[in-house]
Amino acid sequence: MMSQQASQPLRSRVELFLEPASKTNKLPDTAALVNVLEKFSEGHAAVVIVDSQERPVGIFTPSDMTRIRQAFLQDRKTPAKDLMSAPVEWVELSDTIEHALDLMQSKGIHTGIAVVTDRRSQKYAGYLYRSSMAKMLSAMLGPKAF
Amino acid sequence: MDALTDTNVIINSIEAVTEWRGLWAFLIGMVGSVAYFTVVYFGFVGSGKESRDLILGYFWGKNGRTTLAKVAWYSLVGGLIAGVFQLAERAFVPVQSFILGATWPSIVGQLLSGRQSGLPPGGPLGDKGITPDTSKLEEDKAARVAREATDLLAEPGQTPQGGQPTPGP
């Protein structure tokens, strides 16, 4: 009964839960660490680095903070691409939440996952935060689900 | 039965203190903590430089170097935890104290995560590794990183470029 309830929202598409690229965490691959820190200080839990064709090529998450701090204190002009984690795991807008969660689980990704418009262009569309997914899924399932 | 167990723990605790077992456990726990730090510091464990830096990062001060005060703090807590676990033992258990001193962060983490989560494991979303608890943790982590980033940007000689204005002290 409960798994039937849960399966419907899990089949929802990623785009429903997405934080769009327009108001996020995207930086060009020419950015410096200071720009990454600015994004973090604005409250983004992940910063995605994109190339000139808007494809995600690297990412920073809270677990990178230690090496960011070390590099930043040594040289404040360090380019972001020298420290970013790559390659970036991503899902498409049309993928299901279940697929996104399975991918995150299998790859040990905690913060969230990058979303691209489609497999062909791989253009960055936004970021899917685990925390916002949890909130929305919780609301969709209702209090009895927990 | 429970009362008997409680009485035994109290008796053991008194004996542990009067026979200095607690103090020895504390000291051995500290040795365990220092040993763990040393092993990480010299890079004998860990899958690479990144994991080593990740651990050592917690011992760094604002200048990006390891501070002795933090190592001492870490060892002190390791010793205290080893001492607490000794209280439940009738005999002196030096090996347990050493292991506790070396591994106390994971033991404390397991204890806390096991007790704080009121949700059954593997619920409708739990098997996907997503629960309100993890959501809260992620939010806390993001808030911590935001604070750290703001602090770093506000370091002397660094002018924030765009972004949020740096809060005052």
mmCIF file of C-alpha atoms in Angstrom:
data_model
loop_
_atom_site.group_PDB
_atom_site.id
_atom_site.type_symbol
_atom_site.label_atom_id
_atom_site.label_comp_id
_atom_site.label_asym_id
_atom_site.label_seq_id
_atom_site.Cartn_x
_atom_site.Cartn_y
_atom_site.Cartn_z
ATOM 1 C CA MET A 1 0.000 0.000 0.000
ATOM 2 C CA MET A 2 2.673 2.396 1.050
ATOM 3 C CA SER A 3 4.992 1.457 -1.813
ATOM 4 C CA GLN A 4 2.126 2.038 -4.273
ATOM 5 C CA GLN A 5 1.638 5.484 -2.783
ATOM 6 C CA ALA A 6 5.329 6.165 -3.058
ATOM 7 C CA SER A 7 5.744 4.922 -6.615
ATOM 8 C CA GLN A 8 3.638 7.668 -8.204
ATOM 9 C CA PRO A 9 5.706 10.677 -7.114
ATOM 10 C CA LEU A 10 8.879 8.737 -7.802
ATOM 11 C CA ARG A 11 7.782 8.435 -11.433
ATOM 12 C CA SER A 12 7.439 12.203 -11.649
ATOM 13 C CA ARG A 13 9.816 13.873 -13.998
ATOM 14 C CA VAL A 14 12.962 15.560 -12.838
ATOM 15 C CA GLU A 15 11.874 18.933 -14.276
ATOM 16 C CA LEU A 16 9.152 19.245 -11.608
ATOM 17 C CA PHE A 17 11.744 19.372 -8.836
ATOM 18 C CA LEU A 18 14.410 21.314 -10.622
ATOM 19 C CA GLU A 19 16.057 24.504 -9.504
ATOM 20 C CA PRO A 20 16.439 26.166 -12.903
ATOM 21 C CA ALA A 21 19.819 27.203 -14.209
ATOM 22 C CA SER A 22 18.720 30.824 -14.487
ATOM 23 C CA LYS A 23 18.812 31.324 -10.723
ATOM 24 C CA THR A 24 21.513 28.879 -9.791
ATOM 25 C CA ASN A 25 24.846 27.868 -9.215
ATOM 26 C CA LYS A 26 26.312 27.915 -12.703
ATOM 27 C CA LEU A 27 29.762 29.354 -13.429
ATOM 28 C CA PRO A 28 31.838 29.428 -16.628
ATOM 29 C CA ASP A 29 34.994 27.338 -16.760
ATOM 30 C CA THR A 30 37.038 30.527 -16.705
ATOM 31 C CA ALA A 31 35.805 31.350 -13.179
ATOM 32 C CA ALA A 32 38.162 31.577 -10.214
ATOM 33 C CA LEU A 33 37.801 30.027 -6.767
ATOM 34 C CA VAL A 34 36.619 33.367 -5.396
ATOM 35 C CA ASN A 35 33.546 33.101 -7.644
ATOM 36 C CA VAL A 36 32.845 29.611 -6.338
ATOM 37 C CA LEU A 37 33.070 30.901 -2.771
ATOM 38 C CA GLU A 38 30.672 33.718 -3.631
ATOM 39 C CA LYS A 39 28.162 31.177 -4.896
ATOM 40 C CA PHE A 40 28.549 29.125 -1.722
ATOM 41 C CA SER A 41 28.121 32.241 0.403
ATOM 42 C CA GLU A 42 24.868 32.975 -1.438
ATOM 43 C CA GLY A 43 23.573 29.693 -0.066
ATOM 44 C CA HIS A 44 24.067 27.312 -2.986
ATOM 45 C CA ALA A 45 25.066 23.866 -1.818
ATOM 46 C CA ALA A 46 26.566 22.984 -5.195
ATOM 47 C CA VAL A 47 28.312 25.005 -7.887
ATOM 48 C CA VAL A 48 28.359 23.645 -11.434
ATOM 49 C CA ILE A 49 31.081 24.653 -13.888
ATOM 50 C CA VAL A 50 29.976 24.758 -17.528
ATOM 51 C CA ASP A 51 32.001 25.047 -20.717
ATOM 52 C CA SER A 52 31.417 27.485 -23.573
ATOM 53 C CA GLN A 53 28.655 25.248 -24.906
ATOM 54 C CA GLU A 54 26.880 25.260 -21.525
ATOM 55 C CA ARG A 55 27.726 21.625 -20.826
ATOM 56 C CA PRO A 56 28.502 20.759 -17.182
ATOM 57 C CA VAL A 57 32.190 19.881 -16.964
ATOM 58 C CA GLY A 58 32.856 20.087 -13.248
ATOM 59 C CA ILE A 59 31.205 20.575 -9.882
ATOM 60 C CA PHE A 60 31.909 21.832 -6.368
ATOM 61 C CA THR A 61 30.008 20.528 -3.354
ATOM 62 C CA PRO A 62 30.427 21.001 0.417
ATOM 63 C CA SER A 63 32.837 18.062 0.515
ATOM 64 C CA ASP A 64 35.261 20.085 -1.639
ATOM 65 C CA MET A 65 35.354 22.903 0.887
ATOM 66 C CA THR A 66 38.539 21.734 2.609
ATOM 67 C CA ARG A 67 40.663 21.768 -0.529
ATOM 68 C CA ILE A 68 39.018 24.976 -1.732
ATOM 69 C CA ARG A 69 40.015 26.652 1.516
ATOM 70 C CA GLN A 70 43.573 25.344 1.284
ATOM 71 C CA ALA A 71 44.012 26.437 -2.335
ATOM 72 C CA PHE A 72 42.301 29.773 -1.779
ATOM 73 C CA LEU A 73 44.533 30.655 1.149
ATOM 74 C CA GLN A 74 47.625 29.813 -0.905
ATOM 75 C CA ASP A 75 46.559 31.606 -4.073
ATOM 76 C CA ARG A 76 43.339 33.548 -4.297
ATOM 77 C CA LYS A 77 43.419 33.581 -8.073
ATOM 78 C CA THR A 78 43.376 29.806 -8.451
ATOM 79 C CA PRO A 79 41.157 28.878 -11.423
ATOM 80 C CA ALA A 80 38.075 26.900 -10.437
ATOM 81 C CA LYS A 81 38.698 24.257 -13.061
ATOM 82 C CA ASP A 82 41.951 23.255 -11.322
ATOM 83 C CA LEU A 83 40.023 22.015 -8.309
ATOM 84 C CA MET A 84 36.588 21.020 -9.598
ATOM 85 C CA SER A 85 35.402 17.434 -9.406
ATOM 86 C CA ALA A 86 34.951 15.963 -12.861
ATOM 87 C CA PRO A 87 33.266 14.403 -14.724
ATOM 88 C CA VAL A 88 29.799 15.470 -13.628
ATOM 89 C CA GLU A 89 27.031 12.902 -13.260
ATOM 90 C CA TRP A 90 23.798 14.190 -14.755
ATOM 91 C CA VAL A 91 20.233 13.220 -15.594
ATOM 92 C CA GLU A 92 17.954 14.514 -18.324
ATOM 93 C CA LEU A 93 14.906 16.697 -17.764
ATOM 94 C CA SER A 94 12.690 13.863 -18.954
ATOM 95 C CA ASP A 95 14.172 11.297 -16.540
ATOM 96 C CA THR A 96 12.185 10.199 -13.498
ATOM 97 C CA ILE A 97 12.934 11.095 -9.916
ATOM 98 C CA GLU A 98 13.431 7.417 -9.233
ATOM 99 C CA HIS A 99 16.174 7.237 -11.858
ATOM 100 C CA ALA A 100 17.849 10.322 -10.408
ATOM 101 C CA LEU A 101 17.737 8.883 -6.891
ATOM 102 C CA ASP A 102 19.032 5.506 -8.059
ATOM 103 C CA LEU A 103 21.927 7.182 -9.859
ATOM 104 C CA MET A 104 22.757 9.303 -6.811
ATOM 105 C CA GLN A 105 22.592 6.251 -4.594
ATOM 106 C CA SER A 106 24.808 4.119 -6.830
ATOM 107 C CA LYS A 107 27.402 6.840 -7.330
ATOM 108 C CA GLY A 108 27.410 7.952 -3.691
ATOM 109 C CA ILE A 109 26.258 11.469 -4.542
ATOM 110 C CA HIS A 110 24.793 13.298 -1.550
ATOM 111 C CA THR A 111 24.072 16.921 -2.349
ATOM 112 C CA GLY A 112 22.110 16.554 -5.561
ATOM 113 C CA ILE A 113 22.592 16.004 -9.238
ATOM 114 C CA ALA A 114 23.026 18.171 -12.329
ATOM 115 C CA VAL A 115 20.260 18.127 -14.927
ATOM 116 C CA VAL A 116 20.767 18.597 -18.655
ATOM 117 C CA THR A 117 18.126 19.395 -21.238
ATOM 118 C CA ASP A 118 18.770 16.274 -23.291
ATOM 119 C CA ARG A 119 21.404 13.646 -23.875
ATOM 120 C CA ARG A 120 22.399 15.035 -27.272
ATOM 121 C CA SER A 121 23.170 18.652 -26.451
ATOM 122 C CA GLN A 122 23.940 18.037 -22.761
ATOM 123 C CA LYS A 123 23.142 21.665 -22.084
ATOM 124 C CA TYR A 124 22.933 22.450 -18.388
ATOM 125 C CA ALA A 125 19.327 22.969 -17.315
ATOM 126 C CA GLY A 126 19.558 23.232 -13.564
ATOM 127 C CA TYR A 127 20.308 21.408 -10.369
ATOM 128 C CA LEU A 128 18.259 18.861 -8.509
ATOM 129 C CA TYR A 129 18.931 19.163 -4.773
ATOM 130 C CA ARG A 130 18.334 16.140 -2.600
ATOM 131 C CA SER A 131 16.932 18.386 0.124
ATOM 132 C CA SER A 132 14.307 19.972 -2.153
ATOM 133 C CA MET A 133 13.403 16.542 -3.507
ATOM 134 C CA ALA A 134 12.871 15.277 0.024
ATOM 135 C CA LYS A 135 10.628 18.219 0.887
ATOM 136 C CA MET A 136 8.529 17.960 -2.247
ATOM 137 C CA LEU A 137 8.205 14.198 -2.116
ATOM 138 C CA SER A 138 7.264 14.433 1.524
ATOM 139 C CA ALA A 139 4.550 16.983 0.681
ATOM 140 C CA MET A 140 3.274 14.874 -2.219
ATOM 141 C CA LEU A 141 3.107 11.708 -0.169
ATOM 142 C CA GLY A 142 1.450 13.351 2.804
ATOM 143 C CA PRO A 143 2.224 12.942 6.489
ATOM 144 C CA LYS A 144 1.051 9.309 6.624
ATOM 145 C CA ALA A 145 3.803 8.198 4.296
ATOM 146 C CA PHE A 146 6.308 8.708 7.082
ATOM 147 C CA MET B 1 17.574 -7.319 36.212
ATOM 148 C CA ASP B 2 18.004 -3.744 35.019
ATOM 149 C CA ALA B 3 18.488 -2.541 38.563
ATOM 150 C CA LEU B 4 21.171 -5.204 39.036
ATOM 151 C CA THR B 5 22.909 -4.092 35.841
ATOM 152 C CA ASP B 6 22.740 -0.468 36.941
ATOM 153 C CA THR B 7 24.215 -1.401 40.321
ATOM 154 C CA ASN B 8 27.046 -3.275 38.593
ATOM 155 C CA VAL B 9 27.821 -0.279 36.415
ATOM 156 C CA ILE B 10 27.896 1.987 39.469
ATOM 157 C CA ILE B 11 30.172 -0.434 41.350
ATOM 158 C CA ASN B 12 32.420 -0.762 38.294
ATOM 159 C CA SER B 13 32.547 3.001 37.950
ATOM 160 C CA ILE B 14 33.576 3.463 41.574
ATOM 161 C CA GLU B 15 36.222 0.739 41.234
ATOM 162 C CA ALA B 16 37.419 2.227 37.952
ATOM 163 C CA VAL B 17 37.973 5.559 39.622
ATOM 164 C CA THR B 18 39.480 4.264 42.840
ATOM 165 C CA GLU B 19 41.822 1.881 41.032
ATOM 166 C CA TRP B 20 42.807 4.546 38.480
ATOM 167 C CA ARG B 21 41.557 2.397 35.625
ATOM 168 C CA GLY B 22 39.558 5.333 34.332
ATOM 169 C CA LEU B 23 42.649 7.530 34.284
ATOM 170 C CA TRP B 24 44.702 4.892 32.487
ATOM 171 C CA ALA B 25 41.903 4.407 29.960
ATOM 172 C CA PHE B 26 41.815 8.166 29.455
ATOM 173 C CA LEU B 27 45.550 8.316 28.826
ATOM 174 C CA ILE B 28 45.513 5.304 26.499
ATOM 175 C CA GLY B 29 42.539 6.792 24.647
ATOM 176 C CA MET B 30 44.565 9.945 24.116
ATOM 177 C CA VAL B 31 47.446 7.849 22.795
ATOM 178 C CA GLY B 32 45.006 6.185 20.379
ATOM 179 C CA SER B 33 43.784 9.562 19.140
ATOM 180 C CA VAL B 34 47.323 10.862 18.652
ATOM 181 C CA ALA B 35 48.254 7.625 16.860
ATOM 182 C CA TYR B 36 45.324 8.031 14.482
ATOM 183 C CA PHE B 37 46.225 11.640 13.780
ATOM 184 C CA THR B 38 49.863 10.665 13.175
ATOM 185 C CA VAL B 39 48.911 7.924 10.749
ATOM 186 C CA VAL B 40 46.722 10.335 8.758
ATOM 187 C CA TYR B 41 49.270 13.140 8.975
ATOM 188 C CA PHE B 42 52.015 11.047 7.413
ATOM 189 C CA GLY B 43 49.608 9.689 4.805
ATOM 190 C CA PHE B 44 49.771 6.005 5.782
ATOM 191 C CA VAL B 45 46.017 5.595 5.405
ATOM 192 C CA GLY B 46 43.397 6.983 3.073
ATOM 193 C CA SER B 47 42.734 6.493 -0.602
ATOM 194 C CA GLY B 48 44.755 9.533 -1.633
ATOM 195 C CA LYS B 49 45.786 13.071 -0.932
ATOM 196 C CA GLU B 50 42.213 14.307 -1.156
ATOM 197 C CA SER B 51 40.887 12.057 1.604
ATOM 198 C CA ARG B 52 43.924 12.909 3.753
ATOM 199 C CA ASP B 53 43.372 16.633 3.253
ATOM 200 C CA LEU B 54 39.691 16.207 3.975
ATOM 201 C CA ILE B 55 40.465 14.723 7.390
ATOM 202 C CA LEU B 56 43.358 17.039 8.194
ATOM 203 C CA GLY B 57 41.257 20.027 7.152
ATOM 204 C CA TYR B 58 39.378 19.770 10.432
ATOM 205 C CA PHE B 59 42.647 20.321 12.289
ATOM 206 C CA TRP B 60 43.575 23.446 10.382
ATOM 207 C CA GLY B 61 43.473 26.916 11.790
ATOM 208 C CA LYS B 62 42.761 30.054 9.792
ATOM 209 C CA ASN B 63 46.290 30.071 8.346
ATOM 210 C CA GLY B 64 45.653 26.720 6.674
ATOM 211 C CA ARG B 65 48.034 24.817 8.949
ATOM 212 C CA THR B 66 47.417 22.158 11.543
ATOM 213 C CA THR B 67 46.994 23.637 14.982
ATOM 214 C CA LEU B 68 48.257 21.823 18.068
ATOM 215 C CA ALA B 69 45.285 23.071 20.065
ATOM 216 C CA LYS B 70 42.874 21.221 17.800
ATOM 217 C CA VAL B 71 44.944 18.036 17.939
ATOM 218 C CA ALA B 72 44.987 18.317 21.736
ATOM 219 C CA TRP B 73 41.227 18.906 21.771
ATOM 220 C CA TYR B 74 40.659 15.871 19.546
ATOM 221 C CA SER B 75 42.880 13.707 21.744
ATOM 222 C CA LEU B 76 41.252 14.963 24.916
ATOM 223 C CA VAL B 77 37.809 13.938 23.687
ATOM 224 C CA GLY B 78 39.213 10.555 22.583
ATOM 225 C CA GLY B 79 40.629 10.056 26.061
ATOM 226 C CA LEU B 80 37.392 11.065 27.763
ATOM 227 C CA ILE B 81 35.347 8.675 25.627
ATOM 228 C CA ALA B 82 37.764 5.836 26.351
ATOM 229 C CA GLY B 83 37.396 6.699 30.052
ATOM 230 C CA VAL B 84 33.601 6.604 29.854
ATOM 231 C CA PHE B 85 33.614 3.195 28.174
ATOM 232 C CA GLN B 86 36.023 1.924 30.821
ATOM 233 C CA LEU B 87 33.433 2.718 33.502
ATOM 234 C CA ALA B 88 31.245 -0.136 32.254
ATOM 235 C CA GLU B 89 34.068 -2.685 32.477
ATOM 236 C CA ARG B 90 35.047 -4.766 35.505
ATOM 237 C CA ALA B 91 38.619 -5.162 34.297
ATOM 238 C CA PHE B 92 41.076 -2.768 32.782
ATOM 239 C CA VAL B 93 40.686 -2.925 28.964
ATOM 240 C CA PRO B 94 43.643 -1.080 27.429
ATOM 241 C CA VAL B 95 43.146 -2.341 23.867
ATOM 242 C CA GLN B 96 39.513 -1.223 23.858
ATOM 243 C CA SER B 97 40.606 2.178 25.173
ATOM 244 C CA PHE B 98 43.225 2.512 22.456
ATOM 245 C CA ILE B 99 40.770 1.574 19.696
ATOM 246 C CA LEU B 100 38.146 3.927 21.109
ATOM 247 C CA GLY B 101 40.668 6.734 21.182
ATOM 248 C CA ALA B 102 41.588 6.106 17.570
ATOM 249 C CA THR B 103 38.087 5.636 16.210
ATOM 250 C CA TRP B 104 35.898 7.767 18.452
ATOM 251 C CA PRO B 105 34.453 10.064 15.728
ATOM 252 C CA SER B 106 32.877 7.165 13.861
ATOM 253 C CA ILE B 107 31.632 5.555 17.084
ATOM 254 C CA VAL B 108 30.047 8.787 18.285
ATOM 255 C CA GLY B 109 28.609 9.377 14.798
ATOM 256 C CA GLN B 110 27.047 5.918 14.757
ATOM 257 C CA LEU B 111 25.600 6.357 18.232
ATOM 258 C CA LEU B 112 24.073 9.719 17.348
ATOM 259 C CA SER B 113 22.699 8.676 13.960
ATOM 260 C CA GLY B 114 21.218 5.528 15.485
ATOM 261 C CA ARG B 115 19.442 7.443 18.221
ATOM 262 C CA GLN B 116 18.368 10.592 16.478
ATOM 263 C CA SER B 117 16.597 8.971 13.560
ATOM 264 C CA GLY B 118 13.026 8.227 14.501
ATOM 265 C CA LEU B 119 12.316 6.816 11.065
ATOM 266 C CA PRO B 120 12.399 3.128 10.284
ATOM 267 C CA PRO B 121 15.146 2.206 7.799
ATOM 268 C CA GLY B 122 14.062 1.485 4.250
ATOM 269 C CA GLY B 123 10.681 3.190 4.300
ATOM 270 C CA PRO B 124 8.989 4.333 1.114
ATOM 271 C CA LEU B 125 11.825 6.765 0.476
ATOM 272 C CA GLY B 126 14.338 5.476 2.979
ATOM 273 C CA ASP B 127 15.561 2.794 0.595
ATOM 274 C CA LYS B 128 16.406 5.596 -1.836
ATOM 275 C CA GLY B 129 18.573 7.158 0.841
ATOM 276 C CA ILE B 130 16.290 10.168 1.153
ATOM 277 C CA THR B 131 14.487 11.065 4.353
ATOM 278 C CA PRO B 132 13.621 14.314 6.119
ATOM 279 C CA ASP B 133 16.627 13.674 8.373
ATOM 280 C CA THR B 134 19.076 13.602 5.480
ATOM 281 C CA SER B 135 17.394 16.666 4.040
ATOM 282 C CA LYS B 136 17.987 18.543 7.286
ATOM 283 C CA LEU B 137 21.596 17.397 7.344
ATOM 284 C CA GLU B 138 22.138 18.635 3.801
ATOM 285 C CA GLU B 139 20.627 22.004 4.696
ATOM 286 C CA ASP B 140 22.855 22.271 7.748
ATOM 287 C CA LYS B 141 25.856 21.408 5.597
ATOM 288 C CA ALA B 142 24.936 24.070 3.039
ATOM 289 C CA ALA B 143 24.543 26.654 5.805
ATOM 290 C CA ARG B 144 27.935 25.712 7.253
ATOM 291 C CA VAL B 145 29.599 25.973 3.850
ATOM 292 C CA ALA B 146 27.937 29.349 3.249
ATOM 293 C CA ARG B 147 29.372 30.611 6.542
ATOM 294 C CA GLU B 148 32.827 29.217 5.747
ATOM 295 C CA ALA B 149 32.767 30.773 2.281
ATOM 296 C CA THR B 150 31.702 34.136 3.678
ATOM 297 C CA ASP B 151 34.483 33.969 6.278
ATOM 298 C CA LEU B 152 37.067 33.112 3.642
ATOM 299 C CA LEU B 153 35.942 35.948 1.398
ATOM 300 C CA ALA B 154 36.198 38.303 4.338
ATOM 301 C CA GLU B 155 39.798 37.308 5.104
ATOM 302 C CA PRO B 156 42.105 40.355 5.337
ATOM 303 C CA GLY B 157 43.108 41.650 1.930
ATOM 304 C CA GLN B 158 40.150 39.987 0.250
ATOM 305 C CA THR B 159 37.326 42.116 -1.065
ATOM 306 C CA PRO B 160 34.148 40.205 -1.862
ATOM 307 C CA GLN B 161 33.271 40.608 -5.524
ATOM 308 C CA GLY B 162 29.513 40.663 -5.914
ATOM 309 C CA GLY B 163 27.526 38.066 -3.993
ATOM 310 C CA GLN B 164 26.218 38.686 -0.523
ATOM 311 C CA PRO B 165 27.552 41.567 1.532
ATOM 312 C CA THR B 166 29.890 40.347 4.212
ATOM 313 C CA PRO B 167 28.234 40.432 7.629
ATOM 314 C CA GLY B 168 29.960 42.373 10.352
ATOM 315 C CA PRO B 169 31.481 40.726 13.434
#
